mmCIF file of C-alpha atoms in Angstrom:
data_model
loop_
_atom_site.group_PDB
_atom_site.id
_atom_site.type_symbol
_atom_site.label_atom_id
_atom_site.label_comp_id
_atom_site.label_asym_id
_atom_site.label_seq_id
_atom_site.Cartn_x
_atom_site.Cartn_y
_atom_site.Cartn_z
ATOM 1 C CA MET A 1 -12.527 -11.121 -14.667
ATOM 2 C CA ASP A 2 -12.262 -14.891 -14.808
ATOM 3 C CA LEU A 3 -9.320 -16.949 -16.040
ATOM 4 C CA LEU A 4 -10.654 -17.355 -19.586
ATOM 5 C CA ASP A 5 -11.077 -13.597 -19.988
ATOM 6 C CA LYS A 6 -7.544 -13.035 -18.681
ATOM 7 C CA LEU A 7 -6.149 -15.542 -21.165
ATOM 8 C CA LYS A 8 -8.040 -13.980 -24.058
ATOM 9 C CA LEU A 9 -6.879 -10.517 -23.026
ATOM 10 C CA SER A 10 -3.281 -11.636 -22.667
ATOM 11 C CA GLU A 11 -3.311 -13.421 -26.046
ATOM 12 C CA TYR A 12 -4.813 -10.344 -27.710
ATOM 13 C CA PHE A 13 -2.297 -8.093 -25.990
ATOM 14 C CA LEU A 14 0.611 -10.359 -26.909
ATOM 15 C CA ARG A 15 -0.483 -10.613 -30.567
ATOM 16 C CA ASN A 16 -0.666 -6.829 -30.905
ATOM 17 C CA ALA A 17 2.651 -6.408 -29.122
ATOM 18 C CA TYR A 18 4.364 -8.780 -31.548
ATOM 19 C CA LYS A 19 2.929 -6.830 -34.488
ATOM 20 C CA ILE A 20 4.299 -3.595 -33.099
ATOM 21 C CA SER A 21 7.629 -5.107 -32.067
ATOM 22 C CA ARG A 22 8.242 -6.395 -35.588
ATOM 23 C CA LYS A 23 8.122 -2.805 -36.783
ATOM 24 C CA ASN A 24 10.778 -1.762 -34.282
ATOM 25 C CA PRO A 25 12.561 -4.905 -33.026
ATOM 26 C CA HIS A 26 15.071 -3.121 -30.771
ATOM 27 C CA ASP A 27 12.624 -1.178 -28.633
ATOM 28 C CA PHE A 28 13.197 -3.186 -25.469
ATOM 29 C CA ASN A 29 11.554 -0.626 -23.175
ATOM 30 C CA PHE A 30 8.291 -1.201 -24.991
ATOM 31 C CA GLU A 31 8.829 -4.957 -24.806
ATOM 32 C CA LEU A 32 9.373 -4.724 -21.049
ATOM 33 C CA LYS A 33 6.117 -2.812 -20.675
ATOM 34 C CA VAL A 34 4.382 -5.579 -22.618
ATOM 35 C CA ALA A 35 5.867 -8.170 -20.251
ATOM 36 C CA GLU A 36 4.853 -6.152 -17.181
ATOM 37 C CA ASN A 37 1.299 -5.810 -18.473
ATOM 38 C CA LEU A 38 1.106 -9.523 -19.220
ATOM 39 C CA PHE A 39 2.224 -10.144 -15.638
ATOM 40 C CA LYS A 40 -0.371 -7.704 -14.298
ATOM 41 C CA VAL A 41 -3.276 -9.356 -16.117
ATOM 42 C CA GLY A 42 -2.215 -12.729 -14.745
ATOM 43 C CA ALA A 43 -0.835 -14.346 -17.898
ATOM 44 C CA LEU A 44 2.253 -15.663 -16.150
ATOM 45 C CA GLU A 45 3.259 -18.138 -18.854
ATOM 46 C CA ASN A 46 3.030 -15.555 -21.646
ATOM 47 C CA ALA A 47 4.845 -13.016 -19.491
ATOM 48 C CA HIS A 48 7.588 -15.551 -18.752
ATOM 49 C CA VAL A 49 8.102 -16.428 -22.428
ATOM 50 C CA HIS A 50 8.126 -12.783 -23.455
ATOM 51 C CA THR A 51 10.477 -11.715 -20.660
ATOM 52 C CA MET A 52 12.883 -14.589 -21.320
ATOM 53 C CA ARG A 53 13.098 -13.456 -24.941
ATOM 54 C CA ILE A 54 13.992 -9.945 -23.778
ATOM 55 C CA TYR A 55 16.450 -11.257 -21.187
ATOM 56 C CA ARG A 56 18.280 -13.468 -23.682
ATOM 57 C CA SER A 57 18.437 -10.736 -26.311
ATOM 58 C CA THR A 58 19.751 -8.106 -23.934
ATOM 59 C CA SER A 59 22.231 -10.543 -22.366
ATOM 60 C CA VAL A 60 23.965 -10.804 -25.699
ATOM 61 C CA LEU A 61 23.630 -7.113 -26.536
ATOM 62 C CA SER A 62 24.828 -5.852 -23.132
ATOM 63 C CA SER A 63 28.387 -6.929 -23.874
ATOM 64 C CA LEU A 64 28.356 -4.705 -26.958
ATOM 65 C CA TYR A 65 26.120 -1.900 -25.735
ATOM 66 C CA PRO A 66 26.309 -1.226 -21.976
ATOM 67 C CA HIS A 67 22.942 0.573 -21.832
ATOM 68 C CA HIS A 68 21.232 -2.787 -22.455
ATOM 69 C CA LYS A 69 22.351 -3.989 -18.995
ATOM 70 C CA ILE A 70 19.667 -1.860 -17.373
ATOM 71 C CA ILE A 71 16.981 -3.470 -19.505
ATOM 72 C CA ASN A 72 18.505 -6.878 -18.824
ATOM 73 C CA TYR A 73 18.326 -6.296 -15.069
ATOM 74 C CA ARG A 74 14.762 -5.025 -15.283
ATOM 75 C CA ALA A 75 13.865 -8.213 -17.168
ATOM 76 C CA LEU A 76 15.434 -10.229 -14.347
ATOM 77 C CA VAL A 77 13.193 -8.443 -11.848
ATOM 78 C CA ILE A 78 10.104 -9.322 -13.890
ATOM 79 C CA LEU A 79 11.235 -12.952 -14.112
ATOM 80 C CA ALA A 80 11.720 -12.956 -10.336
ATOM 81 C CA LYS A 81 8.226 -11.532 -9.823
ATOM 82 C CA ILE A 82 6.773 -14.275 -12.005
ATOM 83 C CA GLU A 83 8.557 -16.981 -10.015
ATOM 84 C CA TYR A 84 7.476 -15.320 -6.752
ATOM 85 C CA GLU A 85 3.855 -15.468 -7.881
ATOM 86 C CA ARG A 86 4.321 -19.149 -8.714
ATOM 87 C CA LEU A 87 5.654 -19.626 -5.150
ATOM 88 C CA ARG A 88 9.082 -20.648 -6.447
ATOM 89 C CA TYR A 89 11.110 -18.516 -4.093
ATOM 90 C CA GLN A 90 14.526 -20.062 -4.758
ATOM 91 C CA GLU A 91 14.192 -19.465 -8.512
ATOM 92 C CA ALA A 92 13.095 -15.877 -7.888
ATOM 93 C CA LEU A 93 16.097 -15.357 -5.652
ATOM 94 C CA SER A 94 18.449 -16.818 -8.254
ATOM 95 C CA TYR A 95 17.199 -14.281 -10.810
ATOM 96 C CA LEU A 96 17.724 -11.407 -8.396
ATOM 97 C CA LYS A 97 21.239 -12.566 -7.520
ATOM 98 C CA LYS A 98 22.238 -12.106 -11.174
ATOM 99 C CA ILE A 99 21.812 -8.344 -10.826
ATOM 100 C CA LYS A 100 25.277 -6.892 -10.302
ATOM 101 C CA GLU A 101 24.713 -3.150 -10.852
ATOM 102 C CA TYR A 102 22.022 -0.744 -9.765
ATOM 103 C CA HIS A 103 21.380 2.281 -11.949
ATOM 104 C CA THR A 104 19.286 4.223 -9.412
ATOM 105 C CA PHE A 105 18.731 4.203 -5.667
ATOM 106 C CA GLU A 106 15.066 3.320 -6.217
ATOM 107 C CA PHE A 107 16.061 0.240 -8.225
ATOM 108 C CA PHE A 108 18.585 -0.767 -5.547
ATOM 109 C CA SER A 109 16.093 -0.389 -2.729
ATOM 110 C CA SER A 110 13.257 -2.168 -4.549
ATOM 111 C CA VAL A 111 15.466 -5.145 -5.504
ATOM 112 C CA ASN A 112 16.858 -5.483 -1.980
ATOM 113 C CA GLU A 113 13.412 -5.162 -0.439
ATOM 114 C CA PHE A 114 12.202 -7.884 -2.810
ATOM 115 C CA LYS A 115 15.150 -10.105 -1.797
ATOM 116 C CA ALA A 116 14.327 -9.519 1.869
ATOM 117 C CA ARG A 117 10.691 -10.439 1.258
ATOM 118 C CA ILE A 118 11.785 -13.692 -0.422
ATOM 119 C CA TYR A 119 14.166 -14.564 2.430
ATOM 120 C CA TYR A 120 11.308 -13.865 4.844
ATOM 121 C CA ARG A 121 9.058 -16.278 2.924
ATOM 122 C CA LEU A 122 11.835 -18.877 3.021
ATOM 123 C CA ASN A 123 12.003 -18.457 6.831
ATOM 124 C CA ASN A 124 15.581 -17.187 6.590
ATOM 125 C CA PHE A 125 14.943 -14.360 9.033
ATOM 126 C CA THR A 126 18.624 -13.563 9.568
ATOM 127 C CA LYS A 127 19.245 -12.643 5.932
ATOM 128 C CA ALA A 128 15.902 -10.868 5.664
ATOM 129 C CA GLN A 129 16.655 -8.836 8.780
ATOM 130 C CA ALA A 130 20.115 -7.910 7.467
ATOM 131 C CA LEU A 131 18.660 -6.628 4.204
ATOM 132 C CA TYR A 132 15.888 -4.722 5.975
ATOM 133 C CA LYS A 133 18.434 -3.225 8.358
ATOM 134 C CA GLN A 134 20.605 -2.123 5.438
ATOM 135 C CA LEU A 135 17.630 -0.426 3.794
ATOM 136 C CA VAL A 136 16.605 1.285 7.027
ATOM 137 C CA ARG A 137 20.143 2.542 7.646
ATOM 138 C CA ILE A 138 20.403 3.966 4.132
ATOM 139 C CA ASP A 139 17.102 5.785 4.376
ATOM 140 C CA TYR A 140 15.210 5.706 7.674
ATOM 141 C CA THR A 141 12.282 7.511 6.071
ATOM 142 C CA MET A 142 11.303 4.343 4.198
ATOM 143 C CA LEU A 143 7.618 3.576 4.130
ATOM 144 C CA SER A 144 6.135 1.945 7.201
ATOM 145 C CA TRP A 145 5.436 -1.312 5.358
ATOM 146 C CA LEU A 146 9.190 -1.904 5.403
ATOM 147 C CA TYR A 147 9.397 -1.634 9.188
ATOM 148 C CA LEU A 148 6.718 -4.228 9.923
ATOM 149 C CA PRO A 149 8.563 -7.250 8.472
ATOM 150 C CA PHE A 150 11.823 -5.855 9.867
ATOM 151 C CA PHE A 151 10.358 -5.809 13.382
ATOM 152 C CA ASP A 152 8.852 -9.240 12.820
ATOM 153 C CA CYS A 153 12.294 -10.614 11.870
ATOM 154 C CA LEU A 154 13.724 -9.167 15.084
ATOM 155 C CA LYS A 155 10.956 -10.833 17.071
ATOM 156 C CA LYS A 156 11.616 -14.196 15.462
ATOM 157 C CA ILE A 157 15.427 -14.043 15.675
ATOM 158 C CA ASP A 158 16.042 -12.422 19.067
ATOM 159 C CA GLY A 159 12.716 -13.061 20.747
ATOM 160 C CA ILE A 160 12.365 -9.349 21.477
ATOM 161 C CA GLU A 161 8.866 -8.394 22.517
ATOM 162 C CA ASP A 162 9.139 -4.713 21.511
ATOM 163 C CA PRO A 163 11.719 -4.392 18.716
ATOM 164 C CA PHE A 164 10.902 -0.710 18.143
ATOM 165 C CA ILE A 165 12.882 0.298 21.238
ATOM 166 C CA LYS A 166 15.925 -1.718 20.122
ATOM 167 C CA VAL A 167 15.864 -0.306 16.565
ATOM 168 C CA THR A 168 15.440 3.313 17.632
ATOM 169 C CA SER A 169 18.250 3.036 20.164
ATOM 170 C CA GLU A 170 20.602 1.462 17.564
ATOM 171 C CA LEU A 171 19.783 3.864 14.765
ATOM 172 C CA LYS A 172 19.476 6.970 16.979
ATOM 173 C CA VAL A 173 16.440 8.119 14.994
#
């Protein structure tokens, strides 16, 4: 699928989403799915505009209705993903730092793993390693893809050749 096809698909998808959203303007879960799908097909600009609209709306509504905070935080994650794809790591990190509450453990772990990945890309291995270590201590059964950057951070910070031995002795796993 080339860029022109992606743009046509995203415009078509966005047009239909606006038609549906006018029928039920407060269905923010649907709107978030639209934004996620726009992001997945590569229409970053459309996804950004759509997600910012959701973020601004739920920012105002979350003071009145607390259940809108969850949607607001999910919109922040999508905005961070968009900035990450654009290689704007500081902006992505600033979006993620606005998240103050975590409604599930999965959301907490995915946001912190995303923060660690951004710090890793910014060559801030100390902060990345601290976040990875926190995630490993909470649940040592995390997927193996989490351990690889964690070990790489240890190699870069401490110069340890085999960080697996150090981690297993510290965590007593």
